[in-house]
Coordinates of C-alpha atoms in Angstrom, one line a residue:
Chain A
X25 CA -34.8 36.0 25.7
X26 CA -36.0 34.4 22.7
X27 CA -32.6 36.1 21.0
X28 CA -30.7 33.7 22.9
X29 CA -28.3 31.8 20.6
X30 CA -28.4 28.7 23.4
X31 CA -31.2 28.1 25.3
X32 CA -31.5 24.8 27.3
X33 CA -34.9 24.2 29.2
X34 CA -35.5 20.8 31.5
X35 CA -32.3 19.1 30.0
X36 CA -31.6 15.6 32.1
X37 CA -29.4 12.5 31.4
X38 CA -29.1 9.1 33.0
X39 CA -26.6 6.6 32.2
X40 CA -28.7 3.7 33.2
X41 CA -30.3 3.7 36.4
X42 CA -28.2 6.8 37.3
X43 CA -29.2 10.9 37.2
X44 CA -26.4 13.2 35.5
X45 CA -28.0 15.4 34.8
X46 CA -31.3 17.1 36.2
X47 CA -33.2 19.9 35.0
X48 CA -30.9 21.8 33.9
X49 CA -31.6 25.4 32.1
X50 CA -29.6 28.4 31.4
X51 CA -29.8 30.6 28.4
X52 CA -26.6 32.1 26.4
X53 CA -26.5 35.3 24.8
X54 CA -24.0 36.8 21.9
X55 CA -21.1 38.2 23.0
X56 CA -21.5 36.2 26.3
X57 CA -18.5 34.1 27.8
X58 CA -20.3 32.1 30.8
X59 CA -18.2 29.8 32.3
X60 CA -19.0 25.8 33.8
X61 CA -17.3 25.8 37.4
X62 CA -18.0 22.7 40.1
X63 CA -16.0 20.0 41.6
X64 CA -14.6 17.0 40.1
X65 CA -17.8 14.5 38.4
X66 CA -20.5 17.2 38.6
X67 CA -21.6 16.8 35.9
X68 CA -19.4 19.6 33.7
X69 CA -18.2 17.6 30.7
X70 CA -21.6 15.5 30.6
X71 CA -23.1 18.5 30.0
X72 CA -21.2 19.5 27.2
X73 CA -21.3 16.8 25.6
X74 CA -25.2 16.6 25.6
X75 CA -25.4 20.6 24.5
X76 CA -22.5 19.6 21.6
X77 CA -24.5 17.0 20.9
X78 CA -22.8 13.8 21.0
X79 CA -24.2 12.6 23.5
X80 CA -28.1 12.3 23.7
X81 CA -29.8 13.9 26.3
X82 CA -33.0 12.0 28.3
X83 CA -35.2 14.2 29.2
X84 CA -35.1 18.6 28.2
X85 CA -34.7 20.3 24.8
X86 CA -31.5 22.2 23.4
X87 CA -33.0 25.1 21.0
X88 CA -29.9 26.6 19.3
X89 CA -30.7 29.5 17.3
X90 CA -34.1 28.3 17.8
X91 CA -33.3 25.0 16.4
X92 CA -33.8 21.7 18.4
X93 CA -30.3 20.6 18.7
X94 CA -31.9 16.9 17.7
X95 CA -33.4 17.9 14.7
X96 CA -30.4 19.9 12.9
X97 CA -28.1 18.0 11.1
X98 CA -24.5 17.7 11.7
X99 CA -23.3 19.8 8.8
X100 CA -25.9 22.5 10.2
X101 CA -25.2 21.8 13.7
X102 CA -21.3 22.4 13.5
X103 CA -21.8 26.0 11.5
X104 CA -23.4 27.5 15.1
X105 CA -21.8 25.3 17.2
X106 CA -18.1 24.1 17.6
X107 CA -16.7 22.0 20.1
X108 CA -13.6 21.9 22.0
X109 CA -13.7 18.3 24.9
X110 CA -11.8 17.6 27.1
X111 CA -9.3 14.7 25.9
X112 CA -8.1 15.0 22.4
X113 CA -6.2 12.5 21.4
X114 CA -4.9 12.3 17.6
X115 CA -4.8 9.3 16.0
X116 CA -2.4 9.9 13.4
X117 CA 0.9 12.5 13.1
X118 CA -1.0 14.9 11.0
X119 CA 1.5 18.4 11.6
X120 CA -0.4 21.2 13.2
X121 CA -1.3 23.4 9.9
X122 CA -3.0 20.1 8.6
X123 CA -4.9 19.6 12.1
X124 CA -5.9 23.3 12.3
X125 CA -7.1 23.3 8.2
X126 CA -9.4 20.3 9.0
X127 CA -12.0 22.9 11.3
X128 CA -12.4 24.6 7.4
X129 CA -14.8 21.2 6.9
X130 CA -18.1 23.0 7.7
X131 CA -17.2 25.9 5.6
X132 CA -16.1 24.0 3.0
X133 CA -19.6 22.6 2.1
X134 CA -21.0 25.2 0.6
X135 CA -17.7 27.2 -0.9
X136 CA -14.5 25.2 -2.0
X137 CA -11.2 27.2 -0.2
X138 CA -7.8 27.1 -1.7
X139 CA -5.2 25.7 -0.6
X140 CA -3.3 29.0 0.0
X141 CA -6.7 30.4 1.4
X142 CA -6.8 27.7 4.4
X143 CA -3.0 28.3 5.1
X144 CA -2.8 31.9 5.5
X145 CA -6.1 31.9 7.4
X146 CA -4.6 28.8 9.4
X147 CA -1.5 31.1 10.5
X148 CA -3.5 33.3 11.2
X149 CA -5.2 31.2 13.9
X150 CA -1.9 29.6 14.7
X151 CA -0.4 33.2 15.6
X152 CA -3.6 34.6 17.5
X153 CA -3.0 31.8 19.9
X154 CA 0.5 32.3 20.4
X155 CA 1.6 28.9 17.9
X156 CA 3.0 29.4 14.6
X157 CA 6.5 28.5 15.5
X158 CA 4.9 25.3 15.9
X159 CA 3.5 25.5 12.3
X160 CA 5.1 22.3 10.9
X161 CA 5.7 20.3 13.9
X162 CA 3.9 16.8 13.8
X163 CA 0.8 17.3 16.5
X164 CA 1.3 13.7 17.7
X165 CA 5.2 15.2 18.6
X166 CA 3.7 18.2 21.0
X167 CA 3.1 17.6 25.2
X168 CA -0.2 18.3 26.3
X169 CA -1.0 21.8 26.0
X170 CA 0.9 22.8 23.2
X171 CA -2.3 19.9 21.4
X172 CA -4.6 21.7 23.6
X173 CA -3.6 25.1 22.2
X174 CA -3.6 23.6 18.3
X175 CA -7.2 22.2 18.4
X176 CA -8.2 26.0 20.3
X177 CA -6.5 27.1 17.0
X178 CA -9.4 24.6 15.1
X179 CA -12.0 25.6 17.0
X180 CA -11.6 29.7 16.3
X181 CA -10.9 28.5 12.1
X182 CA -14.2 26.7 12.4
X183 CA -15.8 30.0 13.0
X184 CA -19.3 29.0 14.9
X185 CA -20.7 32.2 17.2
X186 CA -21.2 29.5 20.0
X187 CA -18.4 27.5 21.2
X188 CA -18.3 25.0 24.2
X189 CA -15.3 24.0 25.6
X190 CA -14.3 21.1 27.6
X191 CA -11.5 22.8 30.5
X192 CA -9.5 23.9 28.0
X193 CA -7.4 25.5 30.4
X194 CA -6.4 21.9 32.1
X195 CA -2.8 21.3 30.9
X196 CA -1.8 25.0 30.2
X197 CA 0.4 26.9 32.5
X198 CA -0.5 29.9 33.8
X199 CA 0.8 31.7 30.7
X200 CA -1.1 29.7 28.1
X201 CA -4.3 29.5 30.2
X202 CA -3.7 33.8 30.3
X203 CA -3.3 34.3 26.7
X204 CA -6.4 31.2 26.0
X205 CA -8.5 33.2 27.9
X206 CA -7.9 36.6 26.3
X207 CA -8.8 35.2 23.0
X208 CA -11.6 33.8 23.6
X209 CA -12.5 37.2 26.7
X210 CA -11.8 39.2 22.6
X211 CA -13.5 36.9 20.4
X212 CA -17.2 37.1 22.7
X213 CA -16.3 41.1 22.9
X214 CA -16.4 40.5 19.0
X215 CA -20.2 39.1 18.9
X216 CA -19.2 35.8 19.4
X217 CA -20.4 33.6 22.6
X218 CA -18.6 30.1 24.4
X219 CA -19.8 28.4 27.7
X220 CA -16.7 27.2 28.7
X221 CA -16.2 24.3 31.5
X222 CA -13.4 25.6 34.2
X223 CA -11.9 24.0 37.0
X224 CA -9.4 27.8 37.9
X225 CA -11.9 29.7 39.6
X226 CA -10.0 32.4 40.0
X227 CA -9.3 32.3 35.8
X228 CA -13.4 31.8 35.9
X229 CA -13.7 35.2 38.2
X230 CA -11.6 36.9 36.0
X231 CA -12.5 36.5 32.0
X232 CA -16.3 34.9 32.3
X233 CA -19.5 37.7 32.5
X234 CA -21.2 35.0 34.4
X235 CA -21.1 31.8 35.8
X236 CA -22.9 28.7 36.1
X237 CA -22.1 26.9 39.4
X238 CA -23.1 22.7 39.1
X239 CA -23.2 20.1 41.8
X240 CA -24.4 16.3 41.2
X241 CA -25.8 17.2 38.0
X242 CA -27.4 20.2 39.1
X243 CA -27.5 24.5 38.4
X244 CA -26.7 25.3 42.7
X245 CA -26.0 28.7 41.1
X246 CA -25.7 31.0 38.4
X247 CA -25.4 35.6 38.3
X248 CA -21.9 37.2 38.2
X249 CA -18.5 36.0 40.1
X250 CA -19.0 37.6 42.7
X251 CA -22.5 36.8 42.8
X252 CA -22.2 33.1 42.8
X253 CA -18.1 32.8 44.0
X254 CA -19.2 33.4 47.7
X255 CA -17.3 31.8 50.6
X256 CA -20.6 30.4 51.7
X257 CA -20.7 28.2 48.3
X258 CA -17.2 27.7 47.9
X259 CA -17.0 25.7 51.5
X260 CA -20.5 23.9 50.6
X261 CA -18.7 22.8 47.5
X262 CA -14.8 22.2 48.6
X263 CA -15.6 22.0 52.2
X264 CA -12.7 23.6 53.6
X265 CA -8.9 23.0 51.8
X266 CA -9.9 26.8 50.4
X267 CA -9.5 30.1 51.1
X268 CA -11.6 33.1 49.7
X269 CA -10.4 37.0 49.9
X270 CA -10.7 39.5 48.1
X271 CA -8.4 41.4 44.9
X272 CA -6.4 43.8 46.5
X273 CA -6.5 45.9 43.2
X274 CA -9.5 44.1 41.0
X275 CA -11.7 43.6 44.5
X276 CA -12.3 40.3 42.7
X277 CA -12.7 36.9 44.7
X278 CA -10.1 35.2 44.7
X279 CA -9.7 31.4 46.1
X280 CA -6.8 29.7 46.9
X281 CA -5.5 26.3 48.6
X282 CA -5.0 26.5 52.0
X283 CA -2.7 24.4 54.0
X284 CA -3.9 23.5 57.2
Chain B
X259 CA 11.1 21.0 -0.8
X260 CA 7.9 22.0 -1.2
X261 CA 5.3 19.2 -0.4
X262 CA 3.5 19.2 -3.4
X263 CA 6.9 19.1 -5.4
X264 CA 7.3 15.8 -3.0
X265 CA 4.3 14.2 -4.3
X266 CA 4.5 14.7 -8.0
X267 CA 7.9 13.0 -7.7
X268 CA 6.5 10.6 -5.4
X269 CA 4.1 10.4 -8.2
X270 CA 6.4 9.9 -10.7
X271 CA 8.4 7.8 -9.6
X272 CA 5.3 4.7 -8.2
X273 CA 3.6 4.9 -11.9
X274 CA 7.1 4.0 -13.6
X275 CA 8.2 1.3 -11.0
X276 CA 4.2 0.0 -11.7
X277 CA 4.9 0.1 -15.3
X278 CA 8.5 -1.2 -15.4
X279 CA 7.1 -4.4 -13.1
X280 CA 4.0 -4.3 -15.3
X281 CA 5.6 -5.4 -18.6
X282 CA 8.2 -7.6 -16.4
X283 CA 6.2 -9.4 -15.4
X284 CA 4.4 -10.3 -18.3
X285 CA 7.2 -10.6 -20.1
X286 CA 9.1 -13.5 -17.3
X287 CA 8.1 -16.5 -16.9
X288 CA 8.3 -20.2 -18.7
X289 CA 7.9 -18.3 -21.7
X290 CA 10.0 -16.0 -21.8
X291 CA 8.1 -13.3 -23.9
X292 CA 10.3 -9.5 -24.7
X293 CA 9.4 -6.8 -23.6
X294 CA 9.4 -5.4 -27.5
X295 CA 7.0 -8.0 -28.5
X296 CA 4.0 -7.6 -25.4
X297 CA 5.1 -3.6 -26.3
X298 CA 3.7 -4.7 -30.3
X299 CA 0.8 -6.9 -29.0
X300 CA -0.3 -4.5 -27.1
X301 CA -0.2 -2.0 -29.9
X302 CA -2.1 -4.2 -32.1
X303 CA -4.7 -5.7 -29.8
X304 CA -6.1 -1.9 -29.9
X305 CA -5.4 -1.0 -33.7
X306 CA -7.8 -4.0 -34.7
X307 CA -8.8 -6.0 -32.0
X308 CA -7.3 -10.2 -30.8
X309 CA -7.7 -11.2 -34.7
X310 CA -4.9 -8.9 -35.6
X311 CA -2.5 -9.1 -32.3
X312 CA -3.6 -13.3 -32.9
X313 CA -1.9 -12.8 -36.3
X314 CA 0.6 -10.6 -35.6
X315 CA 1.8 -11.8 -32.5
X316 CA 0.7 -15.4 -32.0
X317 CA 2.7 -16.7 -29.2
X318 CA 2.7 -13.2 -27.0
X319 CA -0.9 -13.3 -27.6
X320 CA -1.4 -17.1 -26.3
X321 CA 1.0 -16.7 -23.3
X322 CA 0.2 -12.9 -22.2
X323 CA -3.8 -12.2 -23.4
X324 CA -4.5 -15.7 -22.2
X325 CA -2.2 -16.3 -19.1
X326 CA -0.3 -13.9 -17.5
X327 CA -2.2 -10.9 -18.5
X328 CA -5.8 -12.1 -16.5
X329 CA -3.2 -13.0 -13.4
X330 CA -1.2 -9.7 -13.6
X331 CA -4.6 -7.4 -13.0
X332 CA -6.1 -10.5 -10.6
X333 CA -2.7 -9.2 -8.2
X334 CA -3.7 -5.4 -9.3
X335 CA -7.5 -5.4 -8.3
X336 CA -5.9 -7.9 -4.8
X337 CA -3.4 -6.2 -3.8
X338 CA -5.2 -2.8 -4.6
X339 CA -8.2 -3.4 -2.6
X340 CA -6.2 -5.3 0.6
X341 CA -4.3 -2.1 0.8
X342 CA -7.0 0.3 0.4
X343 CA -9.3 -2.0 2.7
X344 CA -6.3 -1.7 5.5
X345 CA -5.7 2.3 4.9
X346 CA -9.4 2.4 5.2
X347 CA -9.3 0.0 8.4
X348 CA -6.6 1.5 10.2
X349 CA -8.2 5.1 9.8
X350 CA -11.8 4.0 11.0
X351 CA -10.9 1.9 14.2
X352 CA -7.8 4.7 14.5
X353 CA -4.7 2.3 15.2
X354 CA -2.1 2.7 12.5
X355 CA -1.7 -1.3 13.0
X356 CA -4.9 -2.2 12.8
X357 CA -6.2 -4.6 9.7
X358 CA -9.5 -5.8 8.1
X359 CA -8.7 -9.7 9.4
X360 CA -10.6 -7.6 12.4
X361 CA -14.1 -7.4 11.1
X362 CA -13.9 -10.9 11.2
X363 CA -13.8 -10.7 7.7
X364 CA -11.4 -13.3 7.0
X365 CA -13.4 -15.5 9.8
X366 CA -15.9 -16.0 7.4
X367 CA -14.5 -16.4 4.0
X368 CA -12.4 -19.3 4.9
X369 CA -16.1 -20.8 7.1
X370 CA -17.4 -20.3 3.6
X371 CA -14.4 -22.1 1.6
X372 CA -14.8 -25.1 3.8
X373 CA -18.2 -25.2 3.2
X374 CA -18.0 -24.8 -0.9
X375 CA -15.2 -27.7 -0.7
X376 CA -17.4 -30.5 2.3
X377 CA -20.5 -29.8 0.6
X378 CA -19.2 -30.6 -3.0
X379 CA -20.1 -27.4 -5.0
X380 CA -16.6 -27.1 -5.6
X381 CA -15.5 -29.6 -7.5
X382 CA -19.3 -29.0 -9.7
X383 CA -17.5 -25.4 -10.8
X384 CA -14.8 -23.8 -9.9
X385 CA -17.2 -20.2 -9.2
X386 CA -18.7 -21.9 -6.5
X387 CA -15.6 -21.2 -4.6
X388 CA -15.6 -17.9 -4.1
X389 CA -19.0 -16.7 -3.7
X390 CA -18.8 -19.4 -1.3
X391 CA -16.1 -17.0 0.0
X392 CA -17.8 -13.9 -0.3
X393 CA -21.4 -15.3 1.0
X394 CA -19.6 -16.0 4.0
X395 CA -17.4 -12.9 4.6
X396 CA -20.2 -10.5 4.3
X397 CA -22.4 -12.4 6.2
X398 CA -19.7 -12.8 8.8
X399 CA -19.1 -8.3 8.7
X400 CA -22.9 -8.1 9.3
X401 CA -23.2 -10.7 12.2
X402 CA -20.2 -8.1 14.0
X403 CA -21.8 -5.1 12.8
X404 CA -25.2 -6.0 14.1
X405 CA -23.8 -7.7 17.5
X406 CA -21.9 -5.2 18.3
X407 CA -24.3 -1.6 17.8
X408 CA -27.1 -3.2 19.6
X409 CA -26.9 -0.4 21.7
X410 CA -27.1 3.3 20.1
X411 CA -23.2 3.4 21.2
X412 CA -21.5 1.7 18.3
X413 CA -18.5 1.3 20.0
X414 CA -14.8 0.7 18.1
X415 CA -14.4 -2.2 21.5
X416 CA -17.5 -3.5 20.6
X417 CA -16.8 -4.4 17.1
X418 CA -13.4 -5.7 17.9
X419 CA -14.6 -8.0 20.8
X420 CA -17.9 -9.3 19.0
X421 CA -15.4 -9.9 15.4
X422 CA -12.4 -12.4 18.4
X423 CA -16.1 -14.0 19.3
X424 CA -17.2 -14.9 16.3
X425 CA -14.3 -15.5 14.7
X426 CA -14.1 -18.3 18.0
X427 CA -16.7 -19.7 17.0
X428 CA -16.3 -19.7 13.0
X429 CA -12.1 -21.2 13.8
X430 CA -14.4 -23.7 15.7
X431 CA -16.9 -24.7 13.5
X432 CA -14.5 -25.0 10.3
X433 CA -12.0 -27.5 12.1
X434 CA -14.9 -29.4 12.8
X435 CA -16.2 -29.5 8.9
X436 CA -13.1 -29.9 8.0
X437 CA -12.5 -33.2 10.7
X438 CA -15.3 -35.0 9.1
X439 CA -13.9 -34.0 5.4
X440 CA -11.9 -36.3 3.0
X441 CA -8.0 -36.4 2.6
X442 CA -8.2 -34.7 -0.9
X443 CA -10.7 -32.3 0.9
X444 CA -9.1 -30.9 3.3
X445 CA -5.6 -30.2 1.0
X446 CA -8.0 -28.6 -1.8
X447 CA -8.9 -26.5 1.6
X448 CA -5.0 -26.0 2.9
X449 CA -4.0 -25.1 -1.3
X450 CA -7.0 -21.9 -1.0
X451 CA -5.4 -20.9 2.5
X452 CA -2.5 -20.5 1.4
X453 CA -3.4 -17.4 -1.0
X454 CA -2.1 -17.5 -4.7
X455 CA -3.1 -16.0 -8.1
X456 CA -2.2 -18.9 -10.5
X457 CA -4.3 -20.6 -13.2
X458 CA -6.6 -16.9 -13.0
X459 CA -8.7 -16.6 -15.4
X460 CA -10.5 -13.6 -17.1
X461 CA -14.6 -15.0 -16.1
X462 CA -13.4 -15.0 -13.1
X463 CA -12.3 -11.8 -12.5
X464 CA -15.5 -10.5 -13.6
X465 CA -17.9 -9.6 -10.8
X466 CA -15.2 -8.6 -8.7
X467 CA -14.1 -6.1 -10.7
X468 CA -16.5 -3.9 -10.8
X469 CA -17.1 -4.2 -7.5
X470 CA -13.7 -3.5 -6.4
X471 CA -13.7 0.0 -8.7
X472 CA -16.7 1.2 -7.7
X473 CA -16.0 0.7 -3.8
X474 CA -13.0 2.1 -4.6
X475 CA -13.8 5.3 -5.4
X476 CA -16.7 5.7 -3.3
X477 CA -14.1 5.7 -0.9
X478 CA -11.6 7.8 -2.2
X479 CA -14.3 10.6 -1.2
X480 CA -14.0 9.6 1.9
X481 CA -10.5 10.9 2.9
X482 CA -11.7 14.1 4.7
X483 CA -14.0 12.3 6.9
X484 CA -10.6 10.1 7.8
X485 CA -8.8 13.1 8.4
X486 CA -11.2 14.3 10.7
X487 CA -12.1 10.7 12.4
X488 CA -8.5 10.5 13.3
X489 CA -9.0 13.6 15.5
X490 CA -11.0 11.7 17.9
X491 CA -15.0 11.0 17.8
X492 CA -15.8 13.9 19.8
X493 CA -13.9 16.6 18.0
X494 CA -14.7 15.1 14.4
X495 CA -18.6 15.2 15.8
X496 CA -17.7 18.9 17.0
X497 CA -16.9 19.7 13.0
X498 CA -19.9 18.2 11.6
X499 CA -19.6 14.4 10.7
X500 CA -21.9 12.0 11.3
X501 CA -20.4 9.5 13.1
X502 CA -22.5 6.9 13.3
X503 CA -22.5 7.0 9.4
X504 CA -19.2 7.7 8.6
X505 CA -18.5 4.5 10.6
X506 CA -21.3 2.2 8.9
X507 CA -19.9 3.4 5.7
X508 CA -17.1 3.3 6.1
X509 CA -16.6 -0.7 7.4
X510 CA -19.4 -1.6 4.4
X511 CA -15.9 -0.2 2.1
X512 CA -13.8 -2.2 4.4
X513 CA -15.4 -5.4 4.4
X514 CA -16.3 -5.6 0.8
X515 CA -13.2 -4.6 -0.6
X516 CA -11.5 -7.5 1.4
X517 CA -13.9 -10.1 0.7
X518 CA -13.9 -9.4 -2.8
X519 CA -9.9 -9.7 -3.1
X520 CA -9.8 -13.6 -0.8
X521 CA -12.7 -13.8 -3.4
X522 CA -9.9 -12.8 -6.7
X523 CA -6.6 -14.2 -4.7
X524 CA -7.9 -16.7 -1.5
X525 CA -6.6 -14.8 1.9
X526 CA -3.6 -13.4 1.3
X527 CA -2.2 -12.4 4.5
X528 CA -0.4 -8.5 5.5
X529 CA -1.1 -6.3 2.7
X530 CA -3.7 -4.5 4.2
X531 CA -1.4 -4.1 7.7
X532 CA 2.1 -3.2 5.9
X533 CA 1.2 -1.2 2.6
X534 CA -0.4 1.6 4.4
X535 CA 1.4 1.9 7.5
X536 CA 4.8 2.0 5.0
X537 CA 3.0 4.1 2.6
X538 CA 2.0 6.6 5.5
X539 CA 5.4 6.8 7.0
X540 CA 6.7 8.1 3.1
X541 CA 3.6 10.2 2.0
X542 CA 2.8 11.6 5.4
X543 CA -0.7 10.7 6.6
X544 CA -3.5 12.8 5.2
X545 CA -5.8 10.5 3.6
X546 CA -6.2 12.3 0.2
X547 CA -2.7 11.1 -0.6
X548 CA -2.2 8.2 1.8
X549 CA -5.3 6.8 0.4
X550 CA -4.3 6.7 -3.4
X551 CA -0.7 6.1 -3.0
X552 CA -2.2 2.8 -0.2
X553 CA -4.0 1.6 -3.4
X554 CA -1.0 2.1 -5.8
X555 CA 1.9 0.7 -3.6
X556 CA -0.1 -2.4 -3.2
X557 CA -1.5 -3.5 -6.3
X558 CA 3.3 -2.9 -7.2
X559 CA 3.3 -5.1 -3.7
X560 CA 1.7 -7.6 -4.8
X561 CA 3.0 -7.8 -8.6
X562 CA 6.4 -8.2 -7.1
X563 CA 5.8 -10.7 -5.0
X564 CA 4.3 -13.0 -7.2
X565 CA 6.8 -12.5 -9.6
X566 CA 9.2 -13.4 -6.8
X567 CA 6.7 -16.8 -5.8
X568 CA 7.5 -17.6 -9.7
X569 CA 11.2 -17.0 -10.0
X570 CA 12.5 -17.5 -6.6
X571 CA 12.1 -21.7 -7.7
X572 CA 11.5 -21.1 -11.0
X573 CA 10.5 -24.0 -12.7
X574 CA 8.3 -24.3 -9.7
X575 CA 6.1 -21.9 -8.2
X576 CA 6.2 -19.9 -4.8
X577 CA 1.9 -19.4 -3.7
X578 CA 2.2 -15.5 -3.1
X579 CA 0.2 -16.0 0.1
X580 CA 3.6 -17.6 1.4
X581 CA 6.1 -14.7 -0.2
X582 CA 3.7 -12.0 1.6
X583 CA 3.6 -14.1 5.6
X584 CA 7.3 -13.6 4.9
X585 CA 7.2 -10.2 4.1
X586 CA 4.8 -9.1 6.2
X587 CA 5.8 -11.4 9.5
X588 CA 9.7 -10.0 8.5
X589 CA 8.2 -6.1 8.5
X590 CA 6.3 -6.6 11.8
X591 CA 9.7 -7.5 13.8
X592 CA 11.1 -4.4 12.3
X593 CA 8.6 -2.6 13.4
X594 CA 8.9 -3.8 16.7
X595 CA 12.5 -2.9 17.1
X596 CA 12.2 0.4 15.7
X597 CA 9.4 0.8 17.8
X598 CA 11.6 -0.2 21.4
X599 CA 14.2 2.4 19.9
X600 CA 11.9 5.3 18.9
X601 CA 8.8 4.6 21.3
X602 CA 6.2 5.4 17.8
X603 CA 4.0 2.9 16.1
X604 CA 3.7 5.6 13.3

């Protein structure tokens, strides 16, 4: 456990009187792709905000590479931890190239980078995500899904070993959803780690090494997808509006909506 | 055309435009000074100081060095700092139509001006007026920031609302003071409130100038922070920006620049909103280009407006604040029509 990239112990967060997170403990090792699942309002986004340091938590401790999140400077934190929020509204019409290029901010703190090097690495990331054809477009003119992919590419160039992604696939079509998750999966195969809040349980089961099930601000199950996505757990969370079955080829759990 | 070449052309064009306008500004007036005389005057001044300039070009020396050049410098300082403050505020508020007025600076400075006038300080020495407006502007901005950031979340919305509330309070207090004021005090305030550059002397520019230069230089180092902030606060945080510190810094810079421009030229409307907005349409939104070009175009715009004000009803003058308000209003209407057609302000 001591080698874990991220250790969260007994994290709690209150907004006023209301307890939004309580007693959250988890850890992420290098190379792991971990999914956070749970119904709307379970506290997934709040947990992401707390772990990213954007929202100050009230109780518990978050350690990144053994150092407390609250004691790290912003630059040091961003070197090890990158964060993709659920909604990103860009104020001005930057080009896609410029937007992704801003992701090099942390690296530019230690060594200056030439515009040429930035452009080359930006194109590389855009190609990986499959949106290199958008490179000269203005970010404000893109669709919601395309914007999300641009910000994902920006996250990749930041190069942090641990990535927090808050529902990165929410506005993507199924093809792009699969592409994004595949890129993320490859990144984790190469030693990076990711914690992803995700709504689509099938995608979560397919790509994640581990799932963490959150309900009402608490972790109620954690483990391999097949252990977490049990009929009992799913019915508890989503009542009888969904049906759980087994994929004929992969044997993975399939959760689908169901007309009563 | 590649972007860097476009920028080179834009830079060359803007600098040439500025130089031409600057010479025309110095040359035009009740006493016409040919541009060749102005160039000869500058040459003499740099070779042999003011004495040589006075002996070689006595008329140009008197008119240009003591009347028109300080006025031109006032236009340069006020125009540049207003446009920079506007670009900074728009970046800070993540809104292409924000203006430094939101920060309560204008209300604070107006209250300061009325106070200086009704207490009689501005009659003892005209220098007191800009000092009162500066103190008023900075105090108002400080109160707004302290109120808005009492809780950990220094949310932009709170800043705007507190700014509105304090502006309303100060506006009421100002009206109350004016009600008790004498007729001539009232007209002095109205005259100040129009914003103008007439009668500026070197001594009036002595203290705002270094502040404007230093703050502008510091602001130009925050280009990347402004870029990151434009992607949203959560994204900027994720990329390693200290949101709270950056926001405080940017607020201070735009407040100081606006307060100094008011000290130099009185309240001049619309430059802070219009110039950065227009420049963004021309050179694009990255702040490395937007900030310097905004400063340059703010200077060009104010010089041009003041030249227009001196020329339009010559030998009388129109206050430059009237011209900028008029052009600004037209620009705003054009923007609204553009928005209705294209669906975007940027």
